[in-house]
Short mmCIF file of C-alpha atoms in Angstrom, two decimals:
data_model
loop_
_atom_site.label_atom_id
_atom_site.label_comp_id
_atom_site.label_asym_id
_atom_site.label_seq_id
_atom_site.Cartn_x
_atom_site.Cartn_y
_atom_site.Cartn_z
CA ASN Y 1 1.57 -27.35 -6.94
CA THR Y 2 2.11 -28.64 -10.52
CA VAL Y 3 4.79 -29.90 -12.89
CA ILE Y 4 5.30 -28.35 -16.17
CA ASP Y 5 8.04 -29.60 -18.61
CA GLY Y 6 9.54 -31.78 -15.93
CA ILE Y 7 9.92 -28.67 -13.66
CA THR Y 8 8.17 -28.18 -10.17
CA GLU Y 9 6.00 -24.98 -10.37
CA TYR Y 10 4.46 -23.48 -7.35
CA VAL Y 11 0.96 -22.22 -7.83
CA ASN Y 12 -0.35 -19.44 -5.41
CA PRO Y 13 1.84 -20.56 -2.43
CA THR Y 14 1.77 -17.21 -0.63
CA PRO Y 15 -0.67 -16.81 2.27
CA ASN Y 16 -2.50 -13.56 2.92
CA ILE Y 17 -3.19 -13.11 6.69
CA ILE Y 18 -5.90 -10.65 7.73
CA THR Y 19 -6.79 -9.58 11.30
CA GLN Y 20 -9.76 -7.44 11.75
CA ASN Y 21 -11.42 -5.78 14.84
CA GLN Y 22 -14.46 -3.49 15.16
CA TYR Y 23 -16.32 -1.99 18.15
CA THR Y 24 -19.33 0.04 17.87
CA GLY Y 25 -21.21 1.84 20.72
CA ARG Y 26 -24.39 3.84 20.52
CA ILE Y 27 -26.63 5.93 22.90
CA ASP Y 28 -30.05 7.65 22.29
CA TRP Y 29 -31.02 10.15 24.84
CA GLU Y 30 -34.66 11.46 24.91
CA LYS Y 31 -33.66 14.42 27.15
CA GLY Y 32 -37.11 15.88 26.79
CA GLU Y 33 -40.21 16.16 24.69
CA LYS Y 34 -38.31 18.43 22.31
CA THR Y 35 -34.64 17.36 22.84
CA ARG Y 36 -32.96 14.35 21.45
CA ILE Y 37 -29.23 13.51 21.73
CA PHE Y 38 -27.59 10.87 19.62
CA GLY Y 39 -24.08 9.54 20.11
CA ARG Y 40 -21.98 6.85 18.53
CA PHE Y 41 -18.52 5.68 18.87
CA THR Y 42 -16.73 3.32 16.25
CA TYR Y 43 -13.34 1.78 16.26
CA PHE Y 44 -12.17 -0.10 13.31
CA ASP Y 45 -8.68 -1.79 12.83
CA ASP Y 46 -7.43 -4.04 10.00
CA TYR Y 47 -4.06 -5.51 9.30
CA SER Y 48 -3.15 -7.76 6.44
CA PHE Y 49 0.13 -9.29 5.60
CA LYS Y 50 0.86 -11.04 2.14
CA THR Y 51 4.00 -12.87 1.88
CA GLY Y 52 5.80 -13.58 -1.22
CA LEU Y 53 7.58 -16.64 -2.85
CA ALA Y 54 10.85 -14.84 -2.82
CA PRO Y 55 12.38 -14.09 0.84
CA ILE Y 56 12.39 -10.23 0.36
CA ALA Y 57 8.80 -10.07 -1.40
CA GLY Y 58 5.47 -9.34 0.48
CA GLU Y 59 3.32 -6.44 1.25
CA GLN Y 60 1.57 -5.18 4.59
CA ASN Y 61 -1.56 -3.09 4.67
CA PRO Y 62 -2.58 -1.95 8.02
CA TYR Y 63 -5.61 0.63 8.34
CA GLY Y 64 -8.34 1.67 10.73
CA SER Y 65 -10.09 4.61 12.37
CA ILE Y 66 -11.64 5.94 15.35
CA ASN Y 67 -14.89 7.93 14.99
CA PRO Y 68 -17.04 9.57 17.74
CA VAL Y 69 -19.95 11.59 16.87
CA ILE Y 70 -22.65 13.49 18.79
CA SER Y 71 -25.92 14.87 17.23
CA TRP Y 72 -28.33 17.11 19.05
CA VAL Y 73 -31.97 17.61 17.58
CA GLN Y 74 -33.88 20.32 19.14
CA THR Y 75 -37.50 21.13 18.31
CA LEU Y 76 -37.81 24.77 18.36
CA SER Y 77 -41.61 25.06 17.58
CA PRO Y 78 -44.23 23.04 15.59
CA ASN Y 79 -42.59 24.35 12.54
CA ALA Y 80 -38.98 24.49 13.25
CA VAL Y 81 -36.16 21.95 14.04
CA ASN Y 82 -32.35 22.47 14.40
CA ASN Y 83 -29.66 19.65 14.26
CA LEU Y 84 -26.22 20.30 15.47
CA THR Y 85 -23.64 17.49 14.79
CA VAL Y 86 -20.01 17.46 16.00
CA SER Y 87 -17.63 14.61 15.05
CA TYR Y 88 -13.98 13.48 15.00
CA THR Y 89 -12.21 10.88 12.80
CA ARG Y 90 -8.72 9.57 13.45
CA GLY Y 91 -7.93 7.55 10.46
CA HIS Y 92 -4.60 5.87 9.42
CA TRP Y 93 -3.62 3.37 6.64
CA ALA Y 94 -0.43 2.17 5.06
CA ASP Y 95 0.80 0.37 2.09
CA ALA Y 96 4.27 -0.94 2.62
CA ARG Y 97 6.86 -3.37 1.52
CA ALA Y 98 7.43 -6.30 3.93
CA THR Y 99 10.11 -5.62 6.53
CA ASN Y 100 10.22 -8.89 8.41
CA GLY Y 101 13.88 -8.83 9.08
CA ILE Y 102 15.19 -8.52 5.48
CA GLY Y 103 17.77 -5.77 6.10
CA ASN Y 104 18.81 -3.03 3.82
CA ILE Y 105 19.05 -4.91 0.54
CA SER Y 106 19.61 -1.91 -1.71
CA GLN Y 107 22.81 -0.96 0.23
CA GLU Y 108 24.05 -4.69 -0.01
CA LEU Y 109 23.47 -4.34 -3.80
CA GLY Y 110 25.73 -1.31 -3.89
CA LEU Y 111 22.92 1.12 -4.88
CA ILE Y 112 23.79 4.43 -3.16
CA ASN Y 113 21.65 7.35 -1.73
CA THR Y 114 18.69 5.19 -1.12
CA SER Y 115 16.59 5.08 1.96
CA ASP Y 116 18.00 3.64 5.26
CA ASN Y 117 14.66 1.65 5.74
CA PRO Y 118 14.45 -2.09 5.24
CA GLY Y 119 13.89 -3.69 1.85
CA GLY Y 120 15.39 -3.69 -1.66
CA PRO Y 121 14.76 -1.93 -4.99
CA ALA Y 122 11.58 -2.90 -6.93
CA VAL Y 123 12.78 -4.80 -10.17
CA ASN Y 124 10.51 -5.14 -13.18
CA VAL Y 125 11.60 -7.31 -15.90
CA THR Y 126 9.05 -7.55 -18.79
CA GLY Y 127 7.59 -11.22 -18.94
CA TYR Y 128 9.51 -12.36 -15.91
CA SER Y 129 9.21 -12.23 -12.22
CA VAL Y 130 12.38 -11.76 -10.23
CA ALA Y 131 13.00 -11.47 -6.45
CA SER Y 132 12.44 -7.87 -5.47
CA SER Y 133 10.89 -5.79 -2.66
CA GLY Y 134 7.74 -3.72 -3.15
CA TYR Y 135 8.39 -0.07 -4.17
CA SER Y 136 6.08 1.40 -1.62
CA SER Y 137 6.35 2.29 1.97
CA VAL Y 138 3.60 4.78 2.68
CA VAL Y 139 2.01 5.58 6.30
CA ASP Y 140 -0.85 8.09 6.48
CA LEU Y 141 -2.35 9.69 9.81
CA GLU Y 142 -5.20 11.81 9.51
CA ASN Y 143 -7.23 13.83 12.09
CA ASN Y 144 -10.49 15.29 10.89
CA PHE Y 145 -12.80 17.56 12.98
CA GLN Y 146 -16.34 18.48 11.66
CA PHE Y 147 -18.87 20.92 12.88
CA LYS Y 148 -22.38 20.83 11.06
CA ASN Y 149 -25.58 22.58 11.78
CA ASP Y 150 -28.91 22.26 9.93
CA PHE Y 151 -31.89 24.38 10.53
CA SER Y 152 -35.32 23.65 8.88
CA MET Y 153 -38.69 25.44 9.17
CA THR Y 154 -42.16 25.38 7.49
CA LYS Y 155 -43.83 28.73 6.71
CA GLY Y 156 -46.79 28.68 4.72
CA ARG Y 157 -46.13 26.99 1.34
CA HIS Y 158 -42.40 27.13 1.94
CA ASP Y 159 -40.20 24.42 3.49
CA LEU Y 160 -36.92 26.10 4.28
CA LYS Y 161 -33.59 24.70 5.02
CA PHE Y 162 -30.31 26.42 6.13
CA GLY Y 163 -26.94 24.90 7.06
CA VAL Y 164 -23.23 25.55 7.76
CA GLN Y 165 -20.30 23.09 7.81
CA ILE Y 166 -16.70 23.48 8.91
CA ASN Y 167 -14.10 20.69 8.56
CA ASN Y 168 -10.55 20.76 9.63
CA ARG Y 169 -8.22 18.23 8.28
CA ARG Y 170 -4.80 17.55 9.32
CA ALA Y 171 -2.33 15.03 7.82
CA HIS Y 172 0.75 13.19 8.73
CA TYR Y 173 2.10 11.58 5.76
CA ASN Y 174 5.17 9.68 5.61
CA ASN Y 175 6.03 8.48 1.98
CA ASP Y 176 8.98 6.37 1.34
CA ALA Y 177 7.56 5.31 -2.17
CA TYR Y 178 10.68 4.30 -4.55
CA GLY Y 179 12.95 5.06 -1.60
CA LYS Y 180 14.84 1.87 -2.19
CA GLY Y 181 14.79 2.46 -5.88
CA LEU Y 182 12.93 1.08 -8.87
CA LEU Y 183 14.68 -0.70 -11.90
CA SER Y 184 12.90 -1.60 -14.85
CA PHE Y 185 14.20 -3.61 -18.02
CA GLN Y 186 12.81 -4.25 -21.42
CA ASP Y 187 14.03 -5.83 -24.50
CA VAL Y 188 15.83 -2.66 -25.55
CA TYR Y 189 19.59 -3.18 -25.77
CA THR Y 190 19.34 -6.99 -26.88
CA ALA Y 191 17.07 -6.06 -29.73
CA ALA Y 192 18.44 -6.22 -33.31
CA CYS Y 193 17.94 -2.41 -34.00
CA PRO Y 194 17.63 0.83 -31.75
CA LEU Y 195 14.21 2.26 -31.68
CA GLY Y 196 13.68 4.72 -34.70
CA ASN Y 197 16.89 3.42 -36.77
CA ALA Y 198 15.14 3.04 -39.99
CA ALA Y 199 18.14 1.86 -41.95
CA CYS Y 200 18.89 -0.91 -39.36
CA THR Y 201 15.24 -2.01 -39.39
CA ALA Y 202 15.26 -2.21 -43.29
CA ALA Y 203 18.40 -4.21 -43.44
CA MET Y 204 17.10 -6.61 -40.64
CA HIS Y 205 13.87 -7.31 -42.64
CA THR Y 206 15.93 -7.72 -45.94
CA ALA Y 207 18.04 -10.48 -44.09
CA GLY Y 208 14.80 -12.07 -42.94
CA LEU Y 209 15.71 -11.60 -39.19
CA THR Y 210 13.28 -10.93 -36.37
CA ALA Y 211 13.66 -8.00 -33.90
CA GLY Y 212 14.97 -10.32 -31.44
CA GLY Y 213 15.57 -8.98 -27.90
CA LEU Y 214 14.87 -10.29 -24.47
CA ALA Y 215 14.07 -8.35 -21.19
CA PHE Y 216 15.90 -10.94 -19.15
CA ALA Y 217 18.93 -10.57 -21.26
CA ASP Y 218 18.87 -6.67 -20.72
CA TYR Y 219 18.45 -7.58 -17.00
CA MET Y 220 21.46 -9.69 -16.97
CA LEU Y 221 23.51 -6.98 -18.80
CA GLY Y 222 22.27 -4.49 -16.09
CA ALA Y 223 21.10 -2.06 -18.90
CA ALA Y 224 17.86 -0.62 -17.30
CA GLY Y 225 15.15 1.03 -19.40
CA GLU Y 226 14.11 3.14 -16.26
CA ALA Y 227 15.76 3.83 -13.07
CA ARG Y 228 13.75 5.82 -10.40
CA LEU Y 229 14.42 6.97 -6.88
CA GLN Y 230 12.24 9.12 -4.79
CA LYS Y 231 13.08 9.90 -1.10
CA GLN Y 232 11.00 12.01 1.18
CA GLY Y 233 12.97 14.44 3.47
CA ALA Y 234 10.98 15.62 6.43
CA ILE Y 235 7.64 14.12 7.12
CA TYR Y 236 4.89 16.02 5.46
CA ASN Y 237 2.63 17.65 7.96
CA ALA Y 238 -0.20 19.68 6.68
CA SER Y 239 -3.69 20.87 7.42
CA GLY Y 240 -6.57 22.19 5.31
CA MET Y 241 -9.98 23.66 6.23
CA TYR Y 242 -13.38 23.47 4.54
CA TYR Y 243 -16.13 26.00 4.78
CA GLY Y 244 -19.74 25.34 3.40
CA GLY Y 245 -23.01 26.83 3.75
CA TYR Y 246 -26.39 26.46 1.88
CA ALA Y 247 -30.05 27.78 1.75
CA GLN Y 248 -32.97 26.05 0.23
CA ASP Y 249 -36.63 26.60 -0.40
CA SER Y 250 -39.30 24.02 -1.38
CA TRP Y 251 -42.11 26.03 -2.57
CA ARG Y 252 -45.51 24.57 -3.28
CA VAL Y 253 -46.65 26.99 -5.76
CA PHE Y 254 -50.05 25.40 -6.17
CA SER Y 255 -51.43 21.92 -5.73
CA ARG Y 256 -49.91 20.57 -9.04
CA LEU Y 257 -46.48 22.50 -8.91
CA THR Y 258 -43.49 22.47 -6.43
CA LEU Y 259 -40.31 24.38 -7.13
CA ASN Y 260 -37.01 23.68 -5.36
CA LEU Y 261 -34.46 26.29 -5.33
CA GLY Y 262 -31.13 26.35 -3.52
CA LEU Y 263 -27.75 27.83 -3.33
CA ARG Y 264 -24.64 26.46 -1.85
CA TYR Y 265 -21.22 27.88 -1.14
CA ASP Y 266 -18.10 25.74 -0.86
CA TYR Y 267 -14.46 26.77 -0.21
CA TRP Y 268 -11.43 24.39 0.49
CA THR Y 269 -8.22 26.03 1.57
CA PRO Y 270 -5.00 24.88 0.02
CA TRP Y 271 -2.97 22.23 1.95
CA LEU Y 272 -0.76 24.17 4.17
CA ASN Y 273 2.49 22.36 4.89
CA ILE Y 274 3.45 23.73 8.41
CA ARG Y 275 7.22 24.03 7.52
CA GLY Y 276 6.64 25.83 4.26
CA MET Y 277 7.84 23.07 2.14
CA ALA Y 278 6.12 23.98 -1.10
CA VAL Y 279 7.59 24.40 -4.60
CA ARG Y 280 5.75 24.99 -7.94
CA TRP Y 281 6.37 25.17 -11.51
CA ASP Y 282 6.73 28.38 -13.62
CA SER Y 283 5.81 27.67 -17.12
CA SER Y 284 6.93 31.12 -18.34
CA THR Y 285 10.66 30.62 -17.13
CA GLY Y 286 10.86 26.89 -17.35
CA ASN Y 287 12.01 26.86 -13.66
CA VAL Y 288 10.86 26.00 -10.19
CA VAL Y 289 9.85 28.61 -7.43
CA TYR Y 290 9.96 27.81 -3.83
CA ALA Y 291 7.36 29.36 -1.15
CA LEU Y 292 10.41 29.86 1.13
CA ALA Y 293 13.08 32.62 0.22
CA ASN Y 294 15.59 30.03 1.38
CA PRO Y 295 14.33 26.52 0.91
CA LEU Y 296 16.91 25.35 3.57
CA ASP Y 297 15.16 27.14 6.27
CA TYR Y 298 12.82 24.00 6.70
CA LEU Y 299 15.72 22.63 8.64
CA ASN Y 300 16.72 25.75 10.44
CA PRO Y 301 15.48 25.92 14.23
CA THR Y 302 15.89 29.57 14.35
CA THR Y 303 12.94 29.81 12.05
CA GLY Y 304 10.88 27.28 13.76
CA PHE Y 305 11.97 24.82 11.04
CA GLY Y 306 10.36 26.84 8.28
CA ARG Y 307 7.30 27.79 10.32
CA ASN Y 308 8.37 31.61 10.66
CA ALA Y 309 10.82 31.72 7.67
CA PRO Y 310 10.27 34.62 5.12
CA LEU Y 311 8.71 33.88 1.94
CA ASN Y 312 9.60 34.77 -1.71
CA PRO Y 313 7.89 37.91 -2.68
CA GLY Y 314 4.26 37.25 -4.06
CA GLU Y 315 4.26 33.48 -2.98
CA SER Y 316 1.90 31.89 -0.66
CA ARG Y 317 3.11 29.68 2.10
CA ALA Y 318 1.15 26.82 0.65
CA GLY Y 319 2.68 27.38 -2.90
CA TYR Y 320 -0.72 27.81 -4.56
CA THR Y 321 -4.24 29.10 -4.05
CA THR Y 322 -7.67 27.53 -4.60
CA GLY Y 323 -11.01 28.95 -5.90
CA LYS Y 324 -12.92 31.22 -3.71
CA LYS Y 325 -16.13 31.89 -5.88
CA ASP Y 326 -17.59 28.32 -5.79
CA PHE Y 327 -21.28 29.30 -5.60
CA ALA Y 328 -23.51 26.40 -6.58
CA PRO Y 329 -27.06 27.24 -7.62
CA ARG Y 330 -29.61 24.35 -7.77
CA ALA Y 331 -33.20 24.42 -9.12
CA GLY Y 332 -35.86 21.64 -9.59
CA LEU Y 333 -39.45 21.29 -10.12
CA ALA Y 334 -42.25 18.64 -9.93
CA TYR Y 335 -45.40 18.95 -11.95
CA LEU Y 336 -48.62 16.80 -11.83
CA LEU Y 337 -49.36 16.97 -15.49
CA THR Y 338 -52.53 14.50 -14.97
CA PRO Y 339 -53.68 12.59 -12.06
CA SER Y 340 -51.66 9.65 -13.35
CA THR Y 341 -48.69 11.49 -14.75
CA THR Y 342 -45.77 13.47 -13.03
CA VAL Y 343 -43.05 15.23 -14.67
CA ARG Y 344 -39.73 16.18 -12.75
CA SER Y 345 -36.77 18.01 -13.57
CA GLY Y 346 -33.57 19.39 -11.82
CA VAL Y 347 -30.35 21.26 -12.63
CA GLY Y 348 -27.33 21.97 -10.44
CA ILE Y 349 -23.66 22.74 -10.17
CA TYR Y 350 -21.50 20.91 -7.60
CA PHE Y 351 -17.92 21.25 -6.49
CA ASP Y 352 -15.17 18.74 -5.39
CA GLY Y 353 -12.30 20.31 -3.69
CA ASN Y 354 -11.11 17.24 -1.89
CA ALA Y 355 -7.68 16.87 -3.44
CA ASN Y 356 -6.10 13.59 -3.54
CA LEU Y 357 -3.73 13.82 -0.58
CA ASN Y 358 -1.29 11.04 -1.12
CA GLN Y 359 -0.51 12.23 -4.58
CA PHE Y 360 -0.76 16.07 -3.85
CA SER Y 361 1.64 16.00 -0.93
CA SER Y 362 4.42 14.46 -3.18
CA VAL Y 363 4.07 17.20 -5.78
CA GLN Y 364 3.88 20.07 -3.07
CA SER Y 365 7.13 19.06 -1.48
CA GLY Y 366 8.35 16.61 -4.07
CA ALA Y 367 11.54 18.33 -5.10
CA GLY Y 368 14.80 19.00 -3.35
CA PRO Y 369 15.84 19.77 -0.75
CA PHE Y 370 12.32 18.41 0.78
CA GLY Y 371 12.90 15.21 -1.16
CA LEU Y 372 15.16 13.54 -3.66
CA ALA Y 373 13.54 12.52 -7.01
CA LEU Y 374 15.46 10.88 -9.83
CA ASP Y 375 13.46 9.43 -12.77
CA ASN Y 376 15.50 8.40 -15.85
CA VAL Y 377 13.81 6.81 -18.63
CA VAL Y 378 15.46 5.88 -22.07
CA ALA Y 379 13.87 6.25 -25.36
CA GLY Y 380 15.35 2.94 -26.85
CA ASN Y 381 17.12 4.65 -29.71
CA GLU Y 382 20.49 5.09 -27.94
CA GLN Y 383 23.30 2.95 -29.30
CA LEU Y 384 24.63 2.21 -25.84
CA PRO Y 385 22.87 1.87 -22.53
CA PRO Y 386 22.86 5.42 -20.78
CA ILE Y 387 21.35 3.71 -17.46
CA LEU Y 388 23.29 1.14 -15.90
CA ALA Y 389 22.14 -0.57 -12.65
CA SER Y 390 25.76 -0.46 -11.04
CA GLU Y 391 25.64 3.46 -11.44
CA GLN Y 392 22.54 4.11 -9.49
CA PHE Y 393 21.68 6.37 -7.91
CA PRO Y 394 23.81 9.48 -8.22
CA ALA Y 395 24.20 12.02 -5.43
CA PRO Y 396 22.05 15.18 -5.44
CA PRO Y 397 23.59 18.68 -5.76
CA PRO Y 398 25.37 19.98 -2.60
CA THR Y 399 22.35 21.90 -1.28
CA ALA Y 400 19.89 19.55 -3.00
CA ILE Y 401 17.89 22.68 -4.23
CA ALA Y 402 16.49 21.78 -7.56
CA ALA Y 403 18.10 23.51 -10.52
CA PRO Y 404 18.39 22.90 -14.17
CA SER Y 405 21.52 21.16 -15.54
CA THR Y 406 22.61 20.27 -19.02
CA THR Y 407 24.97 17.47 -17.65
CA HIS Y 408 22.83 16.02 -14.93
CA PRO Y 409 19.19 17.04 -15.40
CA ILE Y 410 16.85 15.90 -12.61
CA SER Y 411 13.33 15.03 -12.41
CA VAL Y 412 10.96 16.75 -10.16
CA ARG Y 413 7.31 16.61 -8.77
CA VAL Y 414 5.95 19.97 -8.19
CA ILE Y 415 2.83 21.97 -8.08
CA GLY Y 416 1.67 22.55 -11.42
CA SER Y 417 0.62 26.24 -11.21
CA GLY Y 418 0.04 28.81 -8.44
CA TYR Y 419 -3.72 28.52 -8.79
CA TYR Y 420 -5.97 25.38 -8.70
CA PRO Y 421 -9.63 25.98 -9.67
CA THR Y 422 -12.06 23.63 -7.90
CA PRO Y 423 -13.07 20.61 -10.02
CA THR Y 424 -16.71 21.19 -11.15
CA VAL Y 425 -19.64 19.08 -12.16
CA TYR Y 426 -22.74 20.29 -14.06
CA GLN Y 427 -25.81 18.04 -13.76
CA TRP Y 428 -29.20 18.00 -15.25
CA THR Y 429 -32.11 15.55 -15.22
CA PHE Y 430 -35.60 15.05 -16.57
CA SER Y 431 -38.12 12.36 -15.76
CA VAL Y 432 -41.72 11.23 -16.59
CA GLN Y 433 -43.58 8.81 -14.23
CA HIS Y 434 -46.87 7.41 -15.38
CA ARG Y 435 -49.38 5.10 -13.82
CA PRO Y 436 -51.36 3.32 -16.49
CA GLY Y 437 -53.42 1.30 -14.01
CA ALA Y 438 -54.27 1.05 -10.32
CA ASP Y 439 -50.68 -0.56 -9.54
CA TRP Y 440 -48.60 -0.32 -12.74
CA VAL Y 441 -45.84 2.32 -12.78
CA ILE Y 442 -43.78 3.34 -15.89
CA GLU Y 443 -40.98 5.73 -15.65
CA ALA Y 444 -38.56 7.15 -18.05
CA THR Y 445 -35.54 9.32 -16.85
CA TYR Y 446 -32.79 11.21 -18.59
CA LEU Y 447 -29.52 12.26 -16.76
CA GLY Y 448 -26.56 14.35 -18.09
CA THR Y 449 -23.58 15.45 -16.44
CA HIS Y 450 -20.44 17.43 -17.56
CA SER Y 451 -17.49 17.62 -15.20
CA ILE Y 452 -14.41 20.08 -15.91
CA ARG Y 453 -11.12 20.88 -14.15
CA SER Y 454 -10.60 17.45 -12.83
CA ASN Y 455 -7.23 16.63 -11.39
CA GLN Y 456 -4.94 14.56 -13.77
CA PHE Y 457 -1.45 13.21 -12.96
CA VAL Y 458 0.83 14.33 -15.93
CA ASP Y 459 4.47 14.84 -16.98
CA ARG Y 460 4.20 18.19 -18.20
CA PHE Y 461 7.38 17.77 -20.52
CA ARG Y 462 7.52 14.30 -22.04
CA PRO Y 463 10.06 14.22 -24.74
CA TYR Y 464 9.03 14.08 -28.29
CA GLN Y 465 9.30 10.74 -30.00
CA PRO Y 466 12.51 9.73 -31.56
CA VAL Y 467 11.17 9.69 -35.13
CA GLY Y 468 11.72 11.75 -38.33
CA ALA Y 469 14.26 14.67 -37.80
CA ARG Y 470 14.49 13.69 -33.95
CA ALA Y 471 15.32 9.98 -34.68
CA ASN Y 472 18.92 10.31 -33.49
CA VAL Y 473 18.56 13.21 -31.15
CA HIS Y 474 19.26 12.50 -27.31
CA ILE Y 475 16.34 12.31 -25.16
CA GLN Y 476 17.12 15.47 -23.27
CA GLN Y 477 17.36 17.46 -26.52
CA ARG Y 478 13.79 16.34 -27.38
CA ARG Y 479 12.40 18.13 -24.19
CA GLN Y 480 11.00 21.58 -24.21
CA PHE Y 481 13.37 22.46 -21.29
CA PRO Y 482 16.55 20.35 -21.86
CA GLY Y 483 17.89 21.23 -18.35
CA TRP Y 484 15.19 19.32 -16.70
CA GLY Y 485 13.94 15.60 -16.75
CA SER Y 486 10.34 14.88 -16.21
CA VAL Y 487 8.39 17.55 -14.56
CA GLN Y 488 5.39 15.58 -12.83
CA THR Y 489 2.50 17.37 -11.26
CA TRP Y 490 -1.29 17.23 -10.71
CA ALA Y 491 -3.22 19.62 -13.12
CA ASN Y 492 -6.76 20.54 -13.69
CA LEU Y 493 -6.88 19.41 -17.30
CA GLY Y 494 -9.58 16.62 -17.43
CA TRP Y 495 -13.18 16.63 -18.34
CA ALA Y 496 -15.81 14.00 -18.70
CA ARG Y 497 -19.45 13.77 -20.11
CA TYR Y 498 -22.10 11.31 -19.02
CA ASN Y 499 -25.55 10.95 -20.60
CA ALA Y 500 -27.92 8.19 -19.71
CA VAL Y 501 -31.77 7.29 -20.44
CA THR Y 502 -33.28 4.79 -17.88
CA THR Y 503 -36.94 3.26 -18.23
CA SER Y 504 -38.42 1.18 -15.66
CA ILE Y 505 -41.62 -0.77 -15.18
CA LYS Y 506 -43.14 -2.10 -11.92
CA THR Y 507 -46.23 -4.40 -11.87
CA PRO Y 508 -48.65 -5.00 -9.11
CA ARG Y 509 -48.04 -7.80 -6.51
CA TRP Y 510 -49.25 -11.12 -7.58
CA ARG Y 511 -49.24 -14.12 -5.02
CA GLY Y 512 -46.51 -12.08 -2.90
CA LEU Y 513 -44.24 -11.25 -5.93
CA THR Y 514 -43.54 -7.87 -7.52
CA LEU Y 515 -41.72 -7.56 -10.89
CA MET Y 516 -39.43 -4.68 -11.55
CA SER Y 517 -37.55 -4.08 -14.77
CA TRP Y 518 -35.10 -1.64 -15.77
CA ILE Y 519 -33.42 -0.86 -19.13
CA ALA Y 520 -30.65 1.70 -19.31
CA PHE Y 521 -28.63 3.22 -22.11
CA SER Y 522 -25.68 5.40 -21.20
CA ARG Y 523 -22.59 6.99 -22.86
CA ASP Y 524 -19.42 8.18 -21.05
CA SER Y 525 -16.47 10.15 -22.44
CA GLN Y 526 -13.45 11.47 -20.87
CA TRP Y 527 -10.64 13.85 -22.06
CA LEU Y 528 -7.20 14.67 -20.81
CA ALA Y 529 -5.34 17.63 -22.24
CA ARG Y 530 -1.59 17.20 -23.33
CA TYR Y 531 0.92 19.85 -22.66
#
């Protein structure tokens, strides 16, 4: 604790309590001369709770996993070995606001249509810390089943490897992030001039006045710069499959040259919500499209709560499809240029279809009636506050099915398109290794990568800035589709490049010491497309 200007201040008074347990068991069984069975079981559990200075503040983070695995290695012949692995992982994690007897604060404040869970709204005031609950309450439980088989054999100058892998991933995702509401306050309505009002700004400067404004004053007025509410309806239950296979040949062409040739195939199925809760954005019409012909069937027991409900013509039950042509060739070589110099090079394509579950689940079923999402953001050029804390949060339409409205435009989180290609990485490398003396080793390596189609979280229709001809235009009229608020989604728009050169020197041992030195130069660039 300390005293500043005669006022007692509390420095880091909030404890963070962590409880952690881990158990591991392992067995190795030499069943026979050619058979070995390996087994392992791991249990891990962690719980942390961080209190806050204010009574309703705090955060809890439990997470853990159970993981049994069995591997069977069978020697089939002097030149052939097979390895079969079966495993299961049951993992859980949570990121949640503190719920230690604080009650329903949002309801007590008069905020309507918020979650019935404990806690209050998250309140952000620029430059200040005010008493509020955390915005998040997320609980994720996943069951992952994996089957993998690898077969290797040597035939003449060829070392051959073949393998297959099948994964089944099942997710139980309960997301109440922003379910209690979020209110943000900036120095907007207590500033001297609205944003973009050139005449007011010029007069202010002429009078020698400053911009003024105080976020805490906006907070006291109840004039919010942002009001957000996101409520999940039915708990998100989905499953996805992965199928992979590969073939590889390490070919010793002659004593100085070895070639490595391989081909892999990957396929990740879309996340399939068992109740058919999926909605995507149609950029050609500026509207949302549901997988279910009647989105309310997800509540209808006669349709198995959406499981057996009819779909809209041409729509998939998941609301989107993924790439099915993900063939990934790889090639490499190692060449002994001189008895002291080796040259190595390689090139390959790699795919990553493991979509970010906690974000993708919210866009797959993030629009009504599956969930309620209200996201109002002011531009700062309005003469009067359009968002007042006392008026939050308005009720959804009678059916809660998302639709455009010129009077009450809503914000949605939806699938960005009906097709998601798999994020792809191209990689190439070249290195030279030279031994100038008996023990000295000098190596120089170049590595380059180029990734495309990486997922980026974007607002597809952010309004144009209130400048120029749009200086006094209402925020909704500055959107491409005025009947909608923000349209948030994951989109395959990002790409990145990475290039690096690394040199290393390794000296001989001297009195038990070995000197190793590395020098690296790298350049990294990323890019995100704008709608």
